[in-house]
Coordinates of C-alpha atoms in Angstrom, one line a residue:
M1379 CA 156.7 109.3 125.5
V1380 CA 159.1 106.9 128.3
E1381 CA 160.7 110.5 129.7
L1382 CA 157.5 112.4 129.6
I1383 CA 156.7 109.0 132.3
A1384 CA 160.2 108.8 134.1
E1385 CA 159.9 112.8 134.6
S1386 CA 156.2 112.7 136.2
M1387 CA 157.3 109.3 138.3
E1388 CA 160.2 111.0 139.4
Q1389 CA 158.2 113.9 141.2
T1390 CA 156.3 112.1 143.0
E1391 CA 160.2 112.1 144.7
Y1392 CA 159.0 107.7 145.0
F1393 CA 161.1 107.2 143.0
E1394 CA 164.6 107.4 140.6
T1395 CA 164.2 106.1 137.3
E1396 CA 166.2 106.1 134.4
I1397 CA 165.9 105.0 130.8
E1398 CA 167.8 102.7 128.3
T1399 CA 167.4 102.7 124.7
Y1400 CA 167.7 99.6 122.3
E1401 CA 167.7 99.5 118.3
W1402 CA 165.0 97.8 117.3
N1403 CA 165.2 94.5 116.6
T1404 CA 168.0 94.0 119.7
Y1405 CA 164.9 95.3 122.1
V1406 CA 162.6 93.3 120.6
G1407 CA 165.0 90.6 121.3
R1408 CA 165.6 91.7 125.0
V1409 CA 162.0 91.9 125.9
L1410 CA 160.4 88.3 123.6
D1411 CA 162.9 86.3 126.2
P1412 CA 162.0 84.8 128.6
E1413 CA 163.9 86.4 131.5
Y1414 CA 163.0 89.0 130.5
Q1415 CA 160.1 88.9 133.0
D1416 CA 162.4 88.7 135.3
N1417 CA 165.4 91.5 135.4
G1418 CA 162.2 94.6 136.8
F1419 CA 162.2 96.3 133.8
I1420 CA 159.4 98.6 132.8
P1421 CA 159.5 97.3 129.0
C1422 CA 157.6 100.1 127.1
I1423 CA 156.6 98.3 123.1
G1424 CA 154.0 98.6 120.0
L1425 CA 151.9 96.4 118.9
S1426 CA 149.5 96.4 115.9
G1427 CA 145.4 94.4 117.4
T1428 CA 143.0 92.9 115.0
F1429 CA 139.4 93.8 114.6
N1430 CA 138.4 91.1 117.2
P1431 CA 138.9 92.8 121.3
E1432 CA 140.7 89.7 121.7
S1433 CA 144.3 90.8 120.9
F1434 CA 144.0 94.3 123.4
C1435 CA 143.9 91.7 126.2
N1436 CA 144.7 88.2 125.3
A1437 CA 148.1 89.4 124.3
L1438 CA 149.4 91.0 126.9
H1439 CA 148.1 89.3 129.7
H1440 CA 147.5 85.8 129.1
S1441 CA 149.4 82.7 130.2
D1442 CA 149.8 80.9 127.2
N1443 CA 151.7 84.1 125.7
I1444 CA 154.6 84.4 128.6
G1445 CA 157.7 84.5 126.4
A1446 CA 155.4 85.3 123.1
C1447 CA 154.5 87.8 122.1
C1448 CA 153.8 89.9 124.0
N1449 CA 153.6 89.7 127.8
L1450 CA 156.5 90.4 128.0
N1451 CA 156.9 90.5 131.8
G1452 CA 155.7 86.5 132.7
I1453 CA 151.3 87.7 133.8
S1454 CA 149.9 85.4 134.6
D1455 CA 146.8 84.9 136.3
S1456 CA 144.3 82.1 135.9
E1457 CA 141.2 83.8 137.1
L1458 CA 142.2 86.7 134.5
D1459 CA 143.0 83.7 131.6
E1460 CA 139.5 81.9 132.7
L1461 CA 138.2 85.4 131.7
M1462 CA 139.3 85.9 128.4
D1463 CA 138.9 82.1 127.6
S1464 CA 134.6 83.3 127.9
A1465 CA 134.5 86.3 126.4
R1466 CA 135.8 84.0 123.1
Y1467 CA 135.1 80.2 123.7
G1468 CA 132.0 78.5 124.0
Q1469 CA 129.1 78.5 122.4
E1470 CA 127.4 80.4 123.1
V1471 CA 129.6 83.2 123.2
A1472 CA 129.9 82.3 119.9
Q1473 CA 126.8 82.3 119.1
D1474 CA 125.0 85.2 120.7
N1475 CA 127.6 88.6 120.3
A1476 CA 125.6 90.6 122.7
L1477 CA 126.6 88.3 126.2
R1478 CA 130.7 88.3 124.0
A1479 CA 130.4 91.6 124.8
E1480 CA 129.3 91.7 127.8
R1481 CA 132.1 89.5 129.4
Y1482 CA 134.6 91.3 127.3
D1483 CA 133.0 94.7 129.9
E1484 CA 133.8 92.4 132.4
V1485 CA 138.0 91.6 130.9
W1486 CA 138.1 96.3 130.7
N1487 CA 137.7 96.1 133.9
Y1488 CA 138.8 93.1 135.3
L1489 CA 142.4 94.4 134.1
A1490 CA 141.5 97.9 135.7
E1491 CA 142.0 96.8 138.4
E1492 CA 145.3 95.0 138.6
R1493 CA 146.6 97.2 136.1
Y1494 CA 149.2 94.8 134.5
S1495 CA 149.6 96.6 131.7
S1496 CA 149.1 100.4 131.1
I1497 CA 148.5 100.3 126.9
T1498 CA 148.8 105.2 126.6
H1499 CA 147.9 105.6 123.4
F1500 CA 146.0 104.2 120.6
D1501 CA 148.2 105.4 117.1
L1502 CA 147.2 107.7 114.0
E1503 CA 148.1 105.5 111.6
T1504 CA 149.9 107.6 108.7
S1505 CA 151.4 107.8 105.6
V1506 CA 153.5 110.6 103.8
S1507 CA 153.5 110.3 99.7
N1508 CA 154.3 112.2 97.4
T1509 CA 152.1 113.1 94.2
D1510 CA 153.5 110.6 91.6
V1511 CA 151.3 108.5 93.7
H1512 CA 147.8 108.3 93.1
G1513 CA 144.5 105.7 94.7
F1514 CA 146.0 105.6 98.4
E1515 CA 144.0 104.8 101.4
M1516 CA 144.1 103.6 104.4
W1517 CA 144.9 100.8 105.9
P1518 CA 144.3 100.0 109.9
F1519 CA 146.6 97.6 110.2
Q1520 CA 150.7 99.2 108.7
E1521 CA 152.0 95.7 107.7
G1522 CA 149.2 95.6 105.7
M1523 CA 149.4 98.9 104.4
Y1524 CA 151.4 98.4 101.1
S1525 CA 149.2 94.6 100.3
Y1526 CA 145.9 96.3 100.7
N1527 CA 146.7 99.0 98.7
M1528 CA 148.7 97.9 95.4
F1529 CA 145.5 95.0 95.1
A1530 CA 141.8 94.8 96.8
P1531 CA 139.4 94.0 95.1
Q1532 CA 137.0 93.9 98.7
D1533 CA 136.9 98.0 98.4
E1534 CA 137.7 98.3 94.7
Q1535 CA 141.2 100.0 95.8
I1536 CA 143.8 99.9 93.5
M1537 CA 147.1 102.6 93.4
W1538 CA 148.4 103.7 91.3
I1539 CA 152.3 105.9 90.0
D1540 CA 151.1 108.4 87.4
R1541 CA 154.7 111.0 87.5
D1542 CA 153.0 112.9 85.3
T1543 CA 150.3 114.5 87.1
A1544 CA 150.0 115.4 90.4
A1545 CA 147.5 112.7 92.5
G1546 CA 144.1 114.5 94.2
D1547 CA 140.7 113.3 92.8
S1548 CA 142.0 110.1 91.3
E1549 CA 139.8 107.4 89.9
L1550 CA 139.9 104.4 87.5
S1551 CA 139.5 106.4 84.1
D1552 CA 143.1 108.0 85.2
L1553 CA 145.1 104.4 86.4
V1554 CA 147.6 104.1 84.2
E1555 CA 150.2 100.7 84.2
G1556 CA 153.3 100.3 84.7
G1557 CA 156.2 102.0 87.2
T1558 CA 158.0 101.2 89.9
L1559 CA 156.9 102.3 92.9
S1560 CA 159.4 103.4 96.3
I1561 CA 159.3 103.3 99.4
A1562 CA 161.1 103.1 102.9
V1563 CA 160.6 102.0 106.5
G1564 CA 161.6 102.2 109.5
A1565 CA 163.5 98.8 110.6
N1566 CA 165.7 96.0 108.9
I1567 CA 162.8 92.8 107.5
E1568 CA 164.1 90.6 110.4
S1569 CA 162.1 88.2 108.5
F1570 CA 161.0 86.5 105.2
D1571 CA 159.3 83.4 106.9
P1572 CA 156.1 83.8 108.6
P1573 CA 155.5 81.7 111.0
H1574 CA 159.0 82.5 112.9
S1575 CA 158.6 86.7 112.6
S1576 CA 156.2 88.7 114.6
D1577 CA 156.8 92.7 114.1
T1578 CA 155.8 94.9 111.7
T1579 CA 158.3 94.8 108.7
S1580 CA 158.8 91.9 108.0
T1581 CA 155.3 91.2 107.8
L1582 CA 155.1 93.7 105.8
A1583 CA 157.8 92.5 103.5
Q1584 CA 156.1 88.8 103.7
N1585 CA 152.6 90.2 101.9
F1586 CA 154.8 90.8 98.7
L1587 CA 153.8 87.7 98.2
F1588 CA 152.2 84.9 100.6
E1589 CA 148.8 85.6 100.6
S1590 CA 145.8 83.5 103.2
L1591 CA 142.8 81.9 102.9
V1592 CA 140.5 84.7 103.5
A1593 CA 140.9 88.6 103.1
N1594 CA 139.4 91.5 105.1
D1595 CA 138.2 94.5 104.4
T1596 CA 138.9 97.9 105.9
E1597 CA 136.4 97.5 108.0
G1598 CA 136.8 93.6 109.3
N1599 CA 134.1 91.5 107.5
I1600 CA 135.4 88.6 105.7
Y1601 CA 136.3 87.3 102.2
P1602 CA 137.6 83.9 100.2
W1603 CA 140.7 84.4 98.8
L1604 CA 142.9 81.7 98.2
A1605 CA 139.8 79.8 99.4
E1606 CA 137.0 80.0 96.1
S1607 CA 134.6 79.7 99.5
Y1608 CA 134.1 78.2 103.1
E1609 CA 130.9 77.3 105.3
L1610 CA 130.8 76.1 108.5
L1611 CA 129.6 72.1 108.9
D1612 CA 129.2 71.8 112.3
T1613 CA 129.5 73.6 116.1
T1614 CA 129.8 71.0 119.0
D1615 CA 129.7 71.8 122.7
I1616 CA 132.6 70.5 125.1
D1617 CA 135.3 72.0 126.6
R1618 CA 139.3 70.8 126.3
T1619 CA 138.8 68.0 128.4
A1620 CA 136.7 66.6 126.3
Y1621 CA 139.9 65.4 124.1
A1622 CA 141.6 63.6 127.7
D1623 CA 140.9 60.5 125.8
Y1624 CA 143.5 61.3 122.9
M1625 CA 146.1 62.4 125.1
S1626 CA 149.9 61.6 125.3
T1627 CA 150.9 61.6 128.6
V1628 CA 154.5 63.1 129.1
E1629 CA 156.8 64.1 132.4
T1630 CA 158.0 67.4 133.0
T1631 CA 161.2 69.3 133.5
E1632 CA 162.2 70.7 136.6
E1633 CA 160.9 74.2 134.8
G1634 CA 157.7 73.3 135.5
V1635 CA 157.0 72.7 131.3
P1636 CA 156.0 69.4 129.2
D1637 CA 159.0 67.4 127.7
T1638 CA 158.4 67.3 124.5
D1639 CA 159.7 68.6 120.8
E1640 CA 156.3 68.0 120.6
Q1641 CA 153.6 71.0 119.5
I1642 CA 151.1 71.1 121.4
I1643 CA 148.3 71.5 120.8
I1644 CA 146.0 71.4 124.1
Q1645 CA 147.5 70.4 127.6
H1646 CA 144.7 69.0 130.4
P1647 CA 143.5 72.8 132.7
E1648 CA 144.0 70.0 135.7
D1649 CA 147.3 69.1 135.1
N1650 CA 150.4 71.4 136.6
P1651 CA 153.0 71.3 134.7
A1652 CA 155.0 73.4 137.9
E1653 CA 154.3 70.6 140.5
D1654 CA 153.2 67.5 138.2
D1655 CA 155.8 65.6 137.3
E1656 CA 153.8 63.9 134.4
V1657 CA 151.1 65.6 132.4
R1658 CA 148.8 65.1 129.7
V1659 CA 148.6 67.0 126.1
L1660 CA 147.0 66.6 123.0
L1661 CA 150.5 66.2 120.6
P1662 CA 149.8 67.2 116.7
D1663 CA 148.5 63.0 116.0
D1664 CA 146.4 62.6 118.6
A1665 CA 144.8 65.9 117.7
V1666 CA 143.9 64.6 113.8
E1667 CA 142.3 61.2 115.2
A1668 CA 140.6 62.7 117.6
A1669 CA 138.7 64.6 114.6
E1670 CA 138.3 62.0 113.0
D1671 CA 136.8 60.7 115.7
G1672 CA 133.7 63.2 115.9
T1673 CA 135.4 65.0 118.7
Y1674 CA 136.0 68.6 117.4
G1675 CA 134.3 72.1 118.9
M1676 CA 133.6 74.0 115.2
H1677 CA 134.2 71.9 111.6
Y1678 CA 135.6 74.7 109.1
R1679 CA 135.8 73.4 105.2
Y1680 CA 137.4 75.4 102.4
S1681 CA 137.1 74.8 98.5
L1682 CA 140.4 76.0 97.6
Q1683 CA 140.7 77.8 94.2
E1684 CA 141.9 76.0 91.8
G1685 CA 144.2 76.8 89.5
V1686 CA 146.4 78.5 91.2
E1687 CA 149.9 79.1 91.0
F1688 CA 153.0 79.6 93.1
H1689 CA 156.3 82.1 91.7
N1690 CA 158.0 78.3 91.1
G1691 CA 155.1 77.0 89.0
D1692 CA 153.4 74.6 91.7
E1693 CA 150.2 74.0 91.6
M1694 CA 148.3 75.3 94.9
T1695 CA 146.4 72.1 96.8
A1696 CA 145.7 71.2 99.8
E1697 CA 148.8 69.4 100.8
D1698 CA 150.0 73.0 101.0
V1699 CA 147.5 74.2 103.1
V1700 CA 148.1 71.1 105.5
A1701 CA 151.7 71.0 104.9
T1702 CA 151.3 75.3 106.1
Y1703 CA 149.7 74.9 109.4
E1704 CA 152.8 71.4 110.3
Y1705 CA 155.1 73.8 109.8
Y1706 CA 153.6 77.2 112.0
E1707 CA 153.4 73.9 114.7
N1708 CA 156.3 74.9 117.6
S1709 CA 157.1 78.5 115.4
Q1710 CA 156.9 81.5 117.4
L1711 CA 153.5 82.7 116.0
A1712 CA 152.1 78.8 117.3
P1713 CA 150.2 80.3 120.7
Q1714 CA 147.8 82.2 118.3
T1715 CA 147.6 79.8 116.2
F1716 CA 147.2 76.8 119.0
D1717 CA 145.0 78.7 120.3
S1718 CA 142.4 78.0 118.7
V1719 CA 142.9 75.6 115.9
L1720 CA 142.8 71.8 115.9
T1721 CA 143.3 70.6 113.1
A1722 CA 143.6 70.4 109.5
V1723 CA 142.8 67.5 107.4
E1724 CA 143.0 67.3 103.7
V1725 CA 139.7 65.6 102.6
D1726 CA 140.8 65.7 99.0
E1727 CA 143.1 67.7 96.1
Y1728 CA 141.4 71.1 96.7
T1729 CA 139.5 70.7 99.7
V1730 CA 140.8 71.7 103.3
D1731 CA 138.9 70.8 106.6
V1732 CA 140.7 73.1 109.2
Y1733 CA 138.7 72.2 113.3
A1734 CA 138.7 74.8 116.0
Q1735 CA 139.3 73.4 119.6
I1736 CA 136.7 74.5 120.8
A1737 CA 133.9 77.2 119.7
D1738 CA 135.1 79.9 119.1
A1739 CA 133.8 83.8 118.4
E1740 CA 136.8 84.6 116.6
A1741 CA 137.2 81.1 114.8
E1742 CA 136.4 82.3 111.2
R1743 CA 138.8 84.8 111.0
E1744 CA 141.4 83.4 113.3
L1745 CA 140.9 78.9 112.7
P1746 CA 142.0 80.9 107.9
G1747 CA 145.2 83.3 110.3
I1748 CA 147.8 81.7 107.9
L1749 CA 150.0 82.7 104.8
V1750 CA 149.7 80.2 103.0
L1751 CA 153.8 78.5 102.0
N1752 CA 154.8 75.6 99.2
A1753 CA 154.6 72.2 101.1
N1754 CA 157.7 71.3 98.3
Q1755 CA 160.0 73.9 99.6
L1756 CA 159.2 73.3 103.3
A1757 CA 160.4 69.5 102.8
E1758 CA 163.6 70.7 102.1
I1759 CA 164.4 73.3 105.0
E1760 CA 164.3 74.2 107.6
K1761 CA 162.0 74.9 110.4
G1762 CA 162.5 79.0 110.4
S1763 CA 165.2 79.1 107.2
L1764 CA 162.9 80.5 104.6
D1765 CA 165.1 83.8 103.9
P1766 CA 167.3 84.9 101.1
R1767 CA 170.0 84.7 104.3
E1768 CA 169.6 81.4 104.5
D1769 CA 169.9 81.4 100.2
N1770 CA 165.9 79.5 100.7
V1771 CA 164.7 82.5 98.2
P1772 CA 160.0 82.6 99.8
I1773 CA 158.5 81.3 97.8
G1774 CA 154.4 82.7 96.6
T1775 CA 150.9 83.0 95.5
G1776 CA 151.0 86.4 95.7
P1777 CA 151.0 89.1 92.6
Y1778 CA 155.0 90.3 93.5
E1779 CA 157.7 87.3 93.4
F1780 CA 160.7 88.1 95.6
A1781 CA 163.9 89.7 93.0
E1782 CA 166.1 91.0 95.9
F1783 CA 167.3 92.0 99.5
E1784 CA 170.9 93.7 100.9
D1785 CA 169.9 92.7 104.5
E1786 CA 169.4 96.0 106.5
Q1787 CA 169.4 98.0 102.8
Y1788 CA 166.6 97.7 101.1
Y1789 CA 164.3 94.8 99.0
E1790 CA 163.1 94.7 95.7
V1791 CA 159.8 92.5 93.6
T1792 CA 158.5 92.2 91.0
K1793 CA 155.1 91.4 89.4
S1794 CA 154.8 87.6 89.0
D1795 CA 153.5 86.8 85.1
N1796 CA 151.0 84.1 86.2
Y1797 CA 149.1 85.5 89.2
W1798 CA 146.3 83.3 89.4
V1799 CA 143.8 86.5 90.1
E1800 CA 145.1 87.9 86.6
Q1801 CA 144.5 84.7 85.4
Q1802 CA 141.6 83.9 85.6
G1803 CA 139.9 87.7 85.7
V1804 CA 138.9 89.4 89.0
A1805 CA 135.4 88.6 88.8
E1806 CA 135.1 84.7 88.0
A1807 CA 138.3 84.5 90.5
F1808 CA 135.3 86.3 93.0
S1809 CA 132.6 85.4 93.5
W1810 CA 131.7 88.2 95.8
F1811 CA 133.5 90.5 93.7
D1812 CA 130.3 93.0 92.7
G1813 CA 132.1 96.4 91.8
S1814 CA 133.3 98.6 88.6
D1815 CA 134.0 96.5 86.0
A1816 CA 136.2 99.1 84.7
F1817 CA 138.5 97.5 87.8
P1818 CA 141.6 95.4 86.6
D1819 CA 142.0 92.0 87.1
G1820 CA 145.3 92.5 89.8
P1821 CA 148.3 95.1 90.5
V1822 CA 149.1 97.7 87.6
I1823 CA 152.5 98.8 89.7
D1824 CA 155.2 96.3 87.9
G1825 CA 157.5 96.5 91.0
F1826 CA 159.2 98.0 94.5
E1827 CA 161.9 98.8 96.3
V1828 CA 161.8 99.1 99.5
E1829 CA 164.7 101.3 101.5
I1830 CA 164.9 100.1 105.2
V1831 CA 166.1 103.9 106.7
P1832 CA 165.7 102.9 110.6
D1833 CA 166.0 107.1 111.2
D1834 CA 163.5 109.2 111.0
S1835 CA 164.3 112.5 109.7
T1836 CA 166.7 110.8 107.2
R1837 CA 163.3 109.2 105.4
S1838 CA 162.1 112.2 105.7
G1839 CA 164.6 114.0 104.0
A1840 CA 164.0 110.7 101.3
L1841 CA 160.8 111.7 100.9
Q1842 CA 162.0 115.6 99.6
N1843 CA 164.8 114.9 98.2
G1844 CA 162.8 112.7 95.7
E1845 CA 164.2 109.4 96.0
I1846 CA 161.5 107.5 97.6
D1847 CA 157.5 108.0 96.5
S1848 CA 156.3 106.8 99.7
T1849 CA 156.5 106.0 104.0
Y1850 CA 155.3 106.1 107.4
G1851 CA 155.4 106.8 110.8
L1852 CA 157.5 109.4 109.9
N1853 CA 158.4 111.7 113.4
S1854 CA 154.7 113.4 114.3
S1855 CA 156.4 116.6 114.0
T1856 CA 157.3 116.5 110.5
L1857 CA 154.0 115.7 109.5
D1858 CA 152.7 119.2 109.6
D1859 CA 155.0 120.2 106.9
F1860 CA 154.6 117.8 104.9
D1861 CA 150.8 118.6 104.9
S1862 CA 151.0 121.7 103.9
S1863 CA 153.2 121.2 100.6
E1864 CA 150.7 120.6 98.0
D1865 CA 153.0 117.5 96.7
Y1866 CA 152.7 115.6 98.8
I1867 CA 150.1 114.0 100.9
V1868 CA 149.6 112.7 104.7
Y1869 CA 146.7 110.4 105.0
G1870 CA 145.3 108.9 108.8
V1871 CA 143.3 106.7 110.5
E1872 CA 142.9 105.5 114.1
T1873 CA 144.2 102.0 114.0
G1874 CA 144.6 98.3 115.9
G1875 CA 148.2 99.8 117.3
Y1876 CA 148.9 101.0 120.4
E1877 CA 151.8 101.1 122.7
Y1878 CA 151.3 100.2 126.2
I1879 CA 154.2 100.2 129.4
Q1880 CA 154.2 96.3 131.7
Y1881 CA 155.1 96.1 135.4
P1882 CA 157.0 93.5 136.2
V1883 CA 154.9 92.2 138.5
N1884 CA 156.5 89.2 139.7
V1885 CA 159.2 91.2 140.7
E1886 CA 158.3 93.7 144.0
P1887 CA 156.7 95.6 144.7
F1888 CA 155.7 95.1 141.3
D1889 CA 153.4 92.4 143.5
D1890 CA 151.5 95.4 144.5
P1891 CA 148.6 96.1 142.1
R1892 CA 148.1 100.0 144.1
L1893 CA 152.4 100.4 143.3
R1894 CA 151.2 99.8 139.2
K1895 CA 147.9 102.2 139.8
A1896 CA 150.1 104.4 141.5
I1897 CA 152.3 104.8 137.9
N1898 CA 149.2 104.2 135.6
H1899 CA 147.2 107.5 137.3
L1900 CA 151.6 109.1 136.5
I1901 CA 151.3 108.4 132.4
P1902 CA 149.9 111.4 131.1
R1903 CA 148.3 110.7 127.8
Q1904 CA 147.1 113.8 127.3
A1905 CA 150.0 115.7 127.4
I1906 CA 151.6 112.2 125.1
V1907 CA 148.8 112.7 122.7
E1908 CA 148.9 116.2 122.4
N1909 CA 153.0 117.1 122.8
V1910 CA 154.7 114.0 121.9
L1911 CA 152.5 112.8 118.7
N1912 CA 151.4 116.3 118.2
G1913 CA 147.5 115.2 117.5
Y1914 CA 148.7 111.4 115.1
G1915 CA 147.1 109.4 118.0
R1916 CA 144.7 108.8 121.3
P1917 CA 144.4 108.8 124.5
A1918 CA 143.6 105.1 126.1
W1919 CA 141.2 105.7 128.1
T1920 CA 140.4 102.6 127.9
D1921 CA 142.4 99.2 126.7
L1922 CA 139.9 98.9 123.9
P1923 CA 139.9 100.8 119.7
E1924 CA 137.1 101.7 118.1
L1925 CA 137.7 99.5 115.3
A1926 CA 136.6 96.6 118.0
Q1927 CA 134.0 98.3 119.4
G1928 CA 131.5 96.4 118.2
S1929 CA 132.1 93.0 119.9
G1930 CA 134.6 94.2 122.6
T1931 CA 131.7 96.0 124.6
A1932 CA 127.8 96.4 125.3
D1933 CA 127.7 99.7 125.7
Y1934 CA 131.2 102.0 124.4
D1935 CA 129.9 105.0 126.7
A1936 CA 130.0 103.0 129.9
L1937 CA 132.9 101.9 130.0
E1938 CA 134.0 104.8 129.5
D1939 CA 132.5 106.2 132.3
E1940 CA 133.4 103.4 134.1
I1941 CA 136.9 103.2 132.9
R1942 CA 138.2 106.4 132.5
P1943 CA 138.8 108.1 135.8
T1944 CA 141.7 104.1 136.4
N1945 CA 143.5 106.1 133.8
E1946 CA 142.7 109.6 134.4
Y1947 CA 146.7 111.4 134.7
D1948 CA 146.1 112.1 139.0
P1949 CA 149.4 113.0 140.6
E1950 CA 147.2 112.8 143.8
R1951 CA 145.7 109.9 143.6
A1952 CA 148.8 108.1 143.4
A1953 CA 150.7 109.5 146.3
E1954 CA 147.5 108.7 148.2
L1955 CA 148.2 104.8 146.8
L1956 CA 152.2 105.7 146.9
E1957 CA 151.6 106.8 151.3
E1958 CA 149.3 103.5 151.1
I1959 CA 152.2 100.8 150.8
A1960 CA 155.1 103.3 152.0
A1961 CA 153.3 102.9 155.4
E1962 CA 153.5 99.3 155.1
N1963 CA 156.7 99.1 154.6

């Protein structure tokens, strides 16, 4: 894909291009370095969005995400920040989905005008399994593919292994218990520590072990999970200046950042650390005080399941949930967590109150968006060290327990003997479950063996040789071969995943939006999908995929009619823009 874009740029005779490639995890480390934005590179990377439209604009462009995932090139535009915030935050959009959609349309049009990034296509997520794997369905986000399939009562989804009968129109009555499923992933598991990692493979590995307060089905509907139930108790009409009386004053550094080691929950909107010697910030203890005094945007109450045990036998309580939120402070995922979360407070042993800073249209999904960790374990380790390479075996509440891990080689999990859903029964554990009596009370596969095989062709060969049962992310050129064979099944679904390039806006001449627009017109999106992906994808004529359209635009057809011309392959228009720039320089 990058080669096509580079060739297209060179054909204009205005550019000389050079492509640098890196091993995946090395690359991630490079582009997430805050100093990366100063080198003038155009990074190309993939990102997994969510059911929320903000994940297709905020992560790439909000100034809060500079140096985090995935504002890679230092985009900082206060007007754009305000547009994105106005589409997500405030009572108006929290209570009026139509208004929220209209405001997101303003965001998409602004992005088309400024062209800080270019989303090239939306992925068609694919997985290939042999016919021993039954009941498999695609999940729209790669990191949840196997955790969803192993046990998802919200969709009555269950996967099993039957080595004697070929998969086809399998039903629950055909279910076979037991066996070990062998899968292969395309990158090393960089971390087993949920808030201190953001790569897809690490999250996939963590999802065997850890669970959240809530779960989603394939359409994005939310169901209580570790929380037996939850409710919105209160919403108030405040903005972030309402926290001024609770804020602490801290000095700023020469680099123009607040000088504190604590998590900054909110920085006063009127203060500028790049110009001021001191700024007002809301720190974690300040946030608790504010919530206790009734200063908050939203107040959710989560009533926890009782009798849920961690893999070490500890019972999960409110203490674990609150400790997890605290553990997320100053982590890699802190920007995405504390863009909404104000604080989490233990009410009693099985009740947690979680507060949002201001009214948030995405609060119901975003506030509980943590993987719950064991408070006793967190008290004994340093932040970021929840990893077997640090001699800290991860302990969760999930259906599988950590068994073995060899760095860059393999990872194994085994079914837990005391999984809480199996102990209670699925119908007792989840009041919302109205599925078949034949649906099992937990996963039926005994264990998973995860082979780490970065090379696509090697993973393909391993599947063909019977060394593994399933894999994903194969080169599109091989998918047709698997699809034509009776021995394999290819699964696919359009996902929230997308690929994008981002322009180094702080380095001349990329500070000129005409240059960025010109390059965008040189991206052959249709050719990328047809020739590189063999049709396994969809050109990004807008920045919004199908699964987030419901709350992300007032009228998708109208949006595409308006935005698509700015994303069409158009070398003539690109040349016109380049001529303008050349005439002035």
